[in-house]
PDB file of C-alpha atoms in Angstrom:
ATOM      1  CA  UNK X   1      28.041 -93.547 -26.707  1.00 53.00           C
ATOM      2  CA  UNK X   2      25.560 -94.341 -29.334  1.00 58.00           C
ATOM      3  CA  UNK X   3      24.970 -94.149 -32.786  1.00 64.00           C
ATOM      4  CA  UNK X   4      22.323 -92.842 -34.734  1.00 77.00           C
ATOM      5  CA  UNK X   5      21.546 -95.899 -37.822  1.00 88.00           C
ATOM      6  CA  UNK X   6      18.913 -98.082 -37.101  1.00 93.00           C
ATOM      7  CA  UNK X   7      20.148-101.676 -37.631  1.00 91.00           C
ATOM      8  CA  UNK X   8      17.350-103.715 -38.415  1.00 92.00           C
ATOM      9  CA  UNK X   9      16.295-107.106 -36.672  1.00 94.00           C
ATOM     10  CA  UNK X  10      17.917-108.407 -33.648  1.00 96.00           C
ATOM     11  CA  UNK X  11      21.513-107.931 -32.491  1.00 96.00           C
ATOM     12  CA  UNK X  12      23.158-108.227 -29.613  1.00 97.00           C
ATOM     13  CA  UNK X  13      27.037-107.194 -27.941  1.00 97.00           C
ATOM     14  CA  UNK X  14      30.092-108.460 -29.104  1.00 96.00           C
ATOM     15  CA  UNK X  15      31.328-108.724 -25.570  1.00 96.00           C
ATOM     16  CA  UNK X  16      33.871-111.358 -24.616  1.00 94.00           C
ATOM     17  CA  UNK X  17      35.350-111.854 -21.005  1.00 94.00           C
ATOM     18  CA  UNK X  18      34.773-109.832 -18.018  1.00 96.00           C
ATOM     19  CA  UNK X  19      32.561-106.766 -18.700  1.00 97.00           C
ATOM     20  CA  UNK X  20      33.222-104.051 -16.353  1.00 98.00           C
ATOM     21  CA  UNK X  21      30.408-100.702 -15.849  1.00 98.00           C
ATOM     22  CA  UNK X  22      30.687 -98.102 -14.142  1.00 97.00           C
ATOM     23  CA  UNK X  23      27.660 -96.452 -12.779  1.00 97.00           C
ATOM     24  CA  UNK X  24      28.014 -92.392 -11.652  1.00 94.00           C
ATOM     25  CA  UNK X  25      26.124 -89.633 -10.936  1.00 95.00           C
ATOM     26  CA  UNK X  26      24.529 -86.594  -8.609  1.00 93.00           C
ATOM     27  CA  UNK X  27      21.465 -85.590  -7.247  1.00 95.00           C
ATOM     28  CA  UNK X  28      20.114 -81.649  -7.104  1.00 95.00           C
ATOM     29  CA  UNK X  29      19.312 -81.713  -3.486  1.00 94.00           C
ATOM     30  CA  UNK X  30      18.354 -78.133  -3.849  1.00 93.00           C
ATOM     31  CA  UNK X  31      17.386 -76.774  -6.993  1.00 94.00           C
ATOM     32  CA  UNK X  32      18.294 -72.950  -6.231  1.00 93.00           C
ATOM     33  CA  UNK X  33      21.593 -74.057  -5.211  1.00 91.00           C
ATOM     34  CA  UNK X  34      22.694 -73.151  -8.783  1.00 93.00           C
ATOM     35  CA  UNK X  35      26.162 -72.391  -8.244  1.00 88.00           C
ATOM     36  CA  UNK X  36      26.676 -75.579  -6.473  1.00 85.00           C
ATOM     37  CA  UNK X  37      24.996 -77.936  -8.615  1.00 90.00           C
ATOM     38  CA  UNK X  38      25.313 -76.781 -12.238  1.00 92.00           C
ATOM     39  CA  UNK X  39      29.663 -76.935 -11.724  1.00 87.00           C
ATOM     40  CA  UNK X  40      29.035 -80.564 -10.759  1.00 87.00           C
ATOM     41  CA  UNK X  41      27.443 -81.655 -13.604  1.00 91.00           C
ATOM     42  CA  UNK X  42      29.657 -79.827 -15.956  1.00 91.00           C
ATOM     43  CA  UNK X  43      32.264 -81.160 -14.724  1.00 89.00           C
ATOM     44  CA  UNK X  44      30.995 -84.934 -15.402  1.00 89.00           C
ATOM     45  CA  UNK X  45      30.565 -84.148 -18.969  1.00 91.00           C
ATOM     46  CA  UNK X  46      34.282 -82.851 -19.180  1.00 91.00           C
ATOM     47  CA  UNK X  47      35.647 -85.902 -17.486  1.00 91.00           C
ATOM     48  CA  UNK X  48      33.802 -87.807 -20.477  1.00 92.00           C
ATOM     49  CA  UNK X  49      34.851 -85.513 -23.325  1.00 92.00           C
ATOM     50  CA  UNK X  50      38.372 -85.828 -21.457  1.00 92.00           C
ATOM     51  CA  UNK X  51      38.345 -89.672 -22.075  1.00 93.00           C
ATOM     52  CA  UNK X  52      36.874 -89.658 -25.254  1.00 93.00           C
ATOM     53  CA  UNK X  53      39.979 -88.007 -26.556  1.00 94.00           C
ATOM     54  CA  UNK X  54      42.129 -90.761 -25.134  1.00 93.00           C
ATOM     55  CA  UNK X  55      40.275 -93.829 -26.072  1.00 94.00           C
ATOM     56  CA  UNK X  56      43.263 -95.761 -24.095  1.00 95.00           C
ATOM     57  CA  UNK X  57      42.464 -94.728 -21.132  1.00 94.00           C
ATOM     58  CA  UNK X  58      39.897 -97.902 -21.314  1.00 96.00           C
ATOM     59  CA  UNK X  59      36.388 -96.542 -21.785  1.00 96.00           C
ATOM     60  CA  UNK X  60      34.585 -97.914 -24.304  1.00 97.00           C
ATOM     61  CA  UNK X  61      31.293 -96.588 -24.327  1.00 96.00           C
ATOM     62  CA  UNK X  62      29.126 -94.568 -22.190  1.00 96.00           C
ATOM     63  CA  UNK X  63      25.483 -93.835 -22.295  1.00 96.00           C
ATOM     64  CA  UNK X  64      24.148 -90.262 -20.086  1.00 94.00           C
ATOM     65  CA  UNK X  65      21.037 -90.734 -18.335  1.00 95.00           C
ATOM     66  CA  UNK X  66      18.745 -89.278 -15.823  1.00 94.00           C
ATOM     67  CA  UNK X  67      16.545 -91.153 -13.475  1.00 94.00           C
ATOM     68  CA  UNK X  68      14.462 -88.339 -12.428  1.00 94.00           C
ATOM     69  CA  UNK X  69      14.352 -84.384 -12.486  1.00 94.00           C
ATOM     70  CA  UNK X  70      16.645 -84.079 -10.096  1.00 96.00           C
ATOM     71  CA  UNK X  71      19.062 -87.390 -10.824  1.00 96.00           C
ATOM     72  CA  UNK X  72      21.485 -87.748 -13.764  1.00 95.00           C
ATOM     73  CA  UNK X  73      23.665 -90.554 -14.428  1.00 96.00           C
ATOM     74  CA  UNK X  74      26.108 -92.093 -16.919  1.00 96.00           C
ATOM     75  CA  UNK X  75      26.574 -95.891 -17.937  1.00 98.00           C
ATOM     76  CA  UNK X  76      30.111 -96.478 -18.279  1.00 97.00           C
ATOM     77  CA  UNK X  77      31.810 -99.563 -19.714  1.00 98.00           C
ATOM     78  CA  UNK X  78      35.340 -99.764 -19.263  1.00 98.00           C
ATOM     79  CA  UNK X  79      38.385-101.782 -20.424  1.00 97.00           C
ATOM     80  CA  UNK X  80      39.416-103.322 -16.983  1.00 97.00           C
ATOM     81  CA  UNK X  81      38.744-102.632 -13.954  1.00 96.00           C
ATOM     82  CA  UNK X  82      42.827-101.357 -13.767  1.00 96.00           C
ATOM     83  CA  UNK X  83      42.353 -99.196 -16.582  1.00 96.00           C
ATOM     84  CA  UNK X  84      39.696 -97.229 -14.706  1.00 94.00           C
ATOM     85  CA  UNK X  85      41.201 -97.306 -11.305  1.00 92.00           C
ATOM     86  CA  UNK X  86      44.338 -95.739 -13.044  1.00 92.00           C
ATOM     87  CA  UNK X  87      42.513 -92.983 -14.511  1.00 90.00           C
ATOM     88  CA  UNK X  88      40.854 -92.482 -10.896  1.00 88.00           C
ATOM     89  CA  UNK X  89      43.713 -91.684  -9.512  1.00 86.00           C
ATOM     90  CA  UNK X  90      45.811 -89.908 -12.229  1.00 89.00           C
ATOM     91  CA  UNK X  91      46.924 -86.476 -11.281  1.00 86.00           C
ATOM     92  CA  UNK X  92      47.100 -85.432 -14.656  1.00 86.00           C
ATOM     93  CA  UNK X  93      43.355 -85.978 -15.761  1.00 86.00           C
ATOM     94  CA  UNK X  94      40.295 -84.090 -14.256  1.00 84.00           C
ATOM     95  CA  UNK X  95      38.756 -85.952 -12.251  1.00 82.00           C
ATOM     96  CA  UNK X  96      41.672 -86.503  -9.582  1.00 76.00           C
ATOM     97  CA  UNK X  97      41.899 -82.389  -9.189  1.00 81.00           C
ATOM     98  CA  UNK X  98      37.485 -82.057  -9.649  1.00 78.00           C
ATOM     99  CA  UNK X  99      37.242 -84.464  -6.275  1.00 73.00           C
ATOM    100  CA  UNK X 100      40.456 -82.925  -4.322  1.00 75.00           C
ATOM    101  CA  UNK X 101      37.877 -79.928  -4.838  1.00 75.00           C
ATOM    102  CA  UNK X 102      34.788 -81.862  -4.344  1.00 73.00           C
ATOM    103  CA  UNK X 103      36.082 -83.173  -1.354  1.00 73.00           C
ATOM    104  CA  UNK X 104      37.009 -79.372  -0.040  1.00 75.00           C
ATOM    105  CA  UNK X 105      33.850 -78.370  -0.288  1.00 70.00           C
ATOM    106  CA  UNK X 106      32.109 -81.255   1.429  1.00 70.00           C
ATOM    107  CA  UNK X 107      34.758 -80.779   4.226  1.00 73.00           C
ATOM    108  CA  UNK X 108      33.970 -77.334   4.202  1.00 72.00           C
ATOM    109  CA  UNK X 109      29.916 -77.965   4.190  1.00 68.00           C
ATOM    110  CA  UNK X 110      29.631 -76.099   0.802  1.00 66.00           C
ATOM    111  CA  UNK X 111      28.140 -79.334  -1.120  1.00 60.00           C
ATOM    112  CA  UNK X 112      26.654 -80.791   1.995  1.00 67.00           C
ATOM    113  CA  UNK X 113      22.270 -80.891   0.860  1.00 83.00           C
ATOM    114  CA  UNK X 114      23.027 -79.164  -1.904  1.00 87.00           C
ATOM    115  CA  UNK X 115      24.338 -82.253  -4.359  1.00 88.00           C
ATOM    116  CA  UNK X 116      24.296 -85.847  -3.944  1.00 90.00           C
ATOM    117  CA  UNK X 117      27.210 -87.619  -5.296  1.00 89.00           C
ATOM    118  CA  UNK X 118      27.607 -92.231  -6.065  1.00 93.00           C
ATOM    119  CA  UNK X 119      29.199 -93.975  -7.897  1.00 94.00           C
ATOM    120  CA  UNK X 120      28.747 -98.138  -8.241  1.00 97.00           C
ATOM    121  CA  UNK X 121      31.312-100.559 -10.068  1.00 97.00           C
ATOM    122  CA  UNK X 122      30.230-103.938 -11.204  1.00 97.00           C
ATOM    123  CA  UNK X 123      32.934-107.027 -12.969  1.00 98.00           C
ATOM    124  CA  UNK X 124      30.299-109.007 -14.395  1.00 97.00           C
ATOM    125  CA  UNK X 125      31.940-112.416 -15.327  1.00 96.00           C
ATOM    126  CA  UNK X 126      31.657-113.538 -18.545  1.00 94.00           C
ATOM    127  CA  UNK X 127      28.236-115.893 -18.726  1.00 94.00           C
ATOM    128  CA  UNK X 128      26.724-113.692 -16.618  1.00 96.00           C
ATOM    129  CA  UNK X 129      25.195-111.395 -18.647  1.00 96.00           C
ATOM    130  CA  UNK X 130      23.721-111.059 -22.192  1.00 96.00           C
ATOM    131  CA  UNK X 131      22.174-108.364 -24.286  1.00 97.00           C
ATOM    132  CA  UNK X 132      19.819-108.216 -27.106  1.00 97.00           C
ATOM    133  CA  UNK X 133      18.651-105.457 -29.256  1.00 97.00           C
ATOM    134  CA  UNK X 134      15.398-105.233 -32.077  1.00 96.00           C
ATOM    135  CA  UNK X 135      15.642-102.251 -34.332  1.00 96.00           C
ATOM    136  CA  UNK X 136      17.847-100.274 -32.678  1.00 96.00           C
ATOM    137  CA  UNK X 137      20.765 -98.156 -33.534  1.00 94.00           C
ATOM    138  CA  UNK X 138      24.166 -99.415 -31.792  1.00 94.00           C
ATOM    139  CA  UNK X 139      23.308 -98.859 -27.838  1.00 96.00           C
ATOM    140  CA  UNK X 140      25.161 -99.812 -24.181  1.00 97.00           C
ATOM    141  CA  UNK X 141      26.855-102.358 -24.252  1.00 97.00           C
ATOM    142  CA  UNK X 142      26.947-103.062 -27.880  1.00 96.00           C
ATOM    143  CA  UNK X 143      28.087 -99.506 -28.558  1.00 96.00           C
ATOM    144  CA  UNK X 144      30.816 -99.748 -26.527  1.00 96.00           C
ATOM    145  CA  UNK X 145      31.854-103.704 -27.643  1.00 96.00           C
ATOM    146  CA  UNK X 146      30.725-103.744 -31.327  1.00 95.00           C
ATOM    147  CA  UNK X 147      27.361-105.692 -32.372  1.00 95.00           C
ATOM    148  CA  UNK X 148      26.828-109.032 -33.796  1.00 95.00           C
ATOM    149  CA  UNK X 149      23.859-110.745 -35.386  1.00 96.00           C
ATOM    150  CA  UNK X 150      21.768-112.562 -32.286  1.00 95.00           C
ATOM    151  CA  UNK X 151      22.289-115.602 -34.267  1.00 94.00           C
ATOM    152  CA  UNK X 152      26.146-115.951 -33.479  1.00 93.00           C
ATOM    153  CA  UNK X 153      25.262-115.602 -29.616  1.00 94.00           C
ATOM    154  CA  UNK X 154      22.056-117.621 -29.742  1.00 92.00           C
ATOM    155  CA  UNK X 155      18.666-116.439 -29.915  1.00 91.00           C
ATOM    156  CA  UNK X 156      17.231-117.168 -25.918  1.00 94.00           C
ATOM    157  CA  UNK X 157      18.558-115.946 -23.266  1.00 94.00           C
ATOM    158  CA  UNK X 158      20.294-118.730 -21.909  1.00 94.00           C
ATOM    159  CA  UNK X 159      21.788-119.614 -25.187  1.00 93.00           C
ATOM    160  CA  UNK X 160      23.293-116.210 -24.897  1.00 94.00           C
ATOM    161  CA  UNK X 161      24.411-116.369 -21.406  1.00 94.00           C
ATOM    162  CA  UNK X 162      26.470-119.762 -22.425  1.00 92.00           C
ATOM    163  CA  UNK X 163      28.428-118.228 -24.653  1.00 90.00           C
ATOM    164  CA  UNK X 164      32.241-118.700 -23.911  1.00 88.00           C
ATOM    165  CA  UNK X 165      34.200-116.517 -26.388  1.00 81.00           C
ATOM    166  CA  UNK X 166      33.980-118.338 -29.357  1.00 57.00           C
ATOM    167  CA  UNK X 167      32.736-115.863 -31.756  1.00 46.00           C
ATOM    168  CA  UNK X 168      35.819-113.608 -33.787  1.00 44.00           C
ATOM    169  CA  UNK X 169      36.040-110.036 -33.065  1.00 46.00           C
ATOM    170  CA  UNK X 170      36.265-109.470 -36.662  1.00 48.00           C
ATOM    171  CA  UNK X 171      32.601-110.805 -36.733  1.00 57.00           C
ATOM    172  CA  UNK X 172      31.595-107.395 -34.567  1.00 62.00           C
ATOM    173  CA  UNK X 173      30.652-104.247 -35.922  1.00 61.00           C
ATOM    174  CA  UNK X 174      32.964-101.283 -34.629  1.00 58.00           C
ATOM    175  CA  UNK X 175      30.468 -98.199 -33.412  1.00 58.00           C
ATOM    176  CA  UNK X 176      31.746 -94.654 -34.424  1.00 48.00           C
ATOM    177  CA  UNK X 177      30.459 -92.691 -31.637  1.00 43.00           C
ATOM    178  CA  UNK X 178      30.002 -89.296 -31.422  1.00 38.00           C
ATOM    179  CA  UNK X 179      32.408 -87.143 -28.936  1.00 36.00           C
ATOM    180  CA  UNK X 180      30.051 -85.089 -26.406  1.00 37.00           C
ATOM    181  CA  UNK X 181      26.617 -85.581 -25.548  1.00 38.00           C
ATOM    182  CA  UNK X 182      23.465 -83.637 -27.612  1.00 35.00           C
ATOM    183  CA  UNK X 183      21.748 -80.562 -25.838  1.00 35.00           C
ATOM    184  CA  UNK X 184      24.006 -80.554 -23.374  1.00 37.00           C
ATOM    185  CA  UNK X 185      26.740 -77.112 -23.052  1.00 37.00           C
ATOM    186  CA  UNK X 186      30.600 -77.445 -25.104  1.00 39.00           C
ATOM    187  CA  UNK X 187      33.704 -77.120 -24.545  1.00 39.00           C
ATOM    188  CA  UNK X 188      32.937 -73.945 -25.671  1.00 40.00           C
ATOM    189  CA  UNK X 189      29.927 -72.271 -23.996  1.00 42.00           C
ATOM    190  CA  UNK X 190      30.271 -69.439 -21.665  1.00 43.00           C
ATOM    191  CA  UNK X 191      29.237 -71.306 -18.456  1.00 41.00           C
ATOM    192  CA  UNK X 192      31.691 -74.290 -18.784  1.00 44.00           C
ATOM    193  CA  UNK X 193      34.392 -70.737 -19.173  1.00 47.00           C
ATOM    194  CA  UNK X 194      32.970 -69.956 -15.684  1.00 46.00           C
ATOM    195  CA  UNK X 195      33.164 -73.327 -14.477  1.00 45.00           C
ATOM    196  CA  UNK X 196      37.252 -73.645 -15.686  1.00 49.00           C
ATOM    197  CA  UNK X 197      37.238 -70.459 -13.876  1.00 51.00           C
ATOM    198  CA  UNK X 198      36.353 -71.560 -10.508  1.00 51.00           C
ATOM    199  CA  UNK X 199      37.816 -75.053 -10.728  1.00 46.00           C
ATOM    200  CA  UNK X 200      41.369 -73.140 -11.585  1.00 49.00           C
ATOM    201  CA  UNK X 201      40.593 -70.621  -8.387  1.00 52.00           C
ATOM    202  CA  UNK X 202      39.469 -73.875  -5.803  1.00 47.00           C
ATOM    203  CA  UNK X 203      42.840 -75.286  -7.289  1.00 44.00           C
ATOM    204  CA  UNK X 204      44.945 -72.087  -6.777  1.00 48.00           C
ATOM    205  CA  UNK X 205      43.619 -71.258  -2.986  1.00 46.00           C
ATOM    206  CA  UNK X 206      44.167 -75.393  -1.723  1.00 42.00           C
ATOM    207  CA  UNK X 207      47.553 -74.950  -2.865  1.00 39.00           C
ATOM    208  CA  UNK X 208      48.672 -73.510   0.478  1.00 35.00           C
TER     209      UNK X 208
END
């Protein structure tokens, strides 16, 4: 999550404690694999519109990347490390009945070439990281913990990295970030309808 208003000079996150993120994404393997691939990937951008509407579930922020034509990614920044292993393994969200499915498949040898799937989780302790931003709208981190004026935090590196959770969070600036990503399809577009579709059928013909 991001916003869009320039802030001008240098910022940095209003982080305090342990900062946990979540990194997650596929591959295309195959790029005519369509119908393997494209459900996938929808189905990330669901599980993040799913948490966005239920901010205590523990993400904060999230930022969707790709790393190449074929790679795409999302930054997460969670809460606690609890919070996101509970939503993990919730039956009633997504992404417990999109990997009973994933899983399926791979078992199966549907997905096998076709998509590559990671995930990586980091708990960086606090004092072990730090964050600074020059003319930039809210971004990362600071999106997802609120931004400060570098000067509260220090304006090297190290000065930043020493900081011990002394600042106020009243001193941060909440981020308003928008639900959904840009250019990517709704809630409402005709091949997420498609994707529901098969998601409900792969559901319906485990069940046995």
């Amino acid at each position: 999550m991001s916003g869009t208003r320039v802030t001008a000079g240098r910022t940095t996150a209003a982080a305090e404690g342990d900062v946990v993120v979540l990194l997650i994404g596929m591959r295309v393997n195959h790029f005519y694999a369509v119908h393997q691939w494209v459900p996938v990937f929808l189905a990330m951008l669901r599980m993040l519109r799913e948490l966005e509407k239920q901010p205590g579930r523990g993400l904060l922020g999230r930022v969707l990347l790709t790393a190449s034509p074929r790679t795409y990614y999302v930054v997460q920044y969670w809460e606690s490390k609890e919070k996101l292993y509970a939503y993990a393994s919730s039956p009633d969200m997504f992404h417990h009945r999109a990997w009973a499915i994933i899983n399926r498949k791979e078992r199966a040898g549907r997905l096998r070439r076709h998509v590559g799937l990671w995930h990586e989780t980091y708990v960086v302790p606090e004092g072990s990281y730090e964050s600074i931003y020059a003319d930039m709208p809210a971004f990362g981190l600071a999106a997802a913990h609120g931004v400060l004026p570098v000067e509260k935090r220090g304006r090297r590196g190290a000065d930043r990295f020493a900081h011990r959770g002394t600042a106020s969070a009243s001193e941060a600036v909440p981020v308003a970030a928008p639900v959904g990503a840009p250019g990517v399809p709704g809630a409402g577009s005709g091949v997420e309808a498609e994707v529901e579709a098969e998601v409900e059928a792969e559901a319906g013909g485990g069940a046995g």
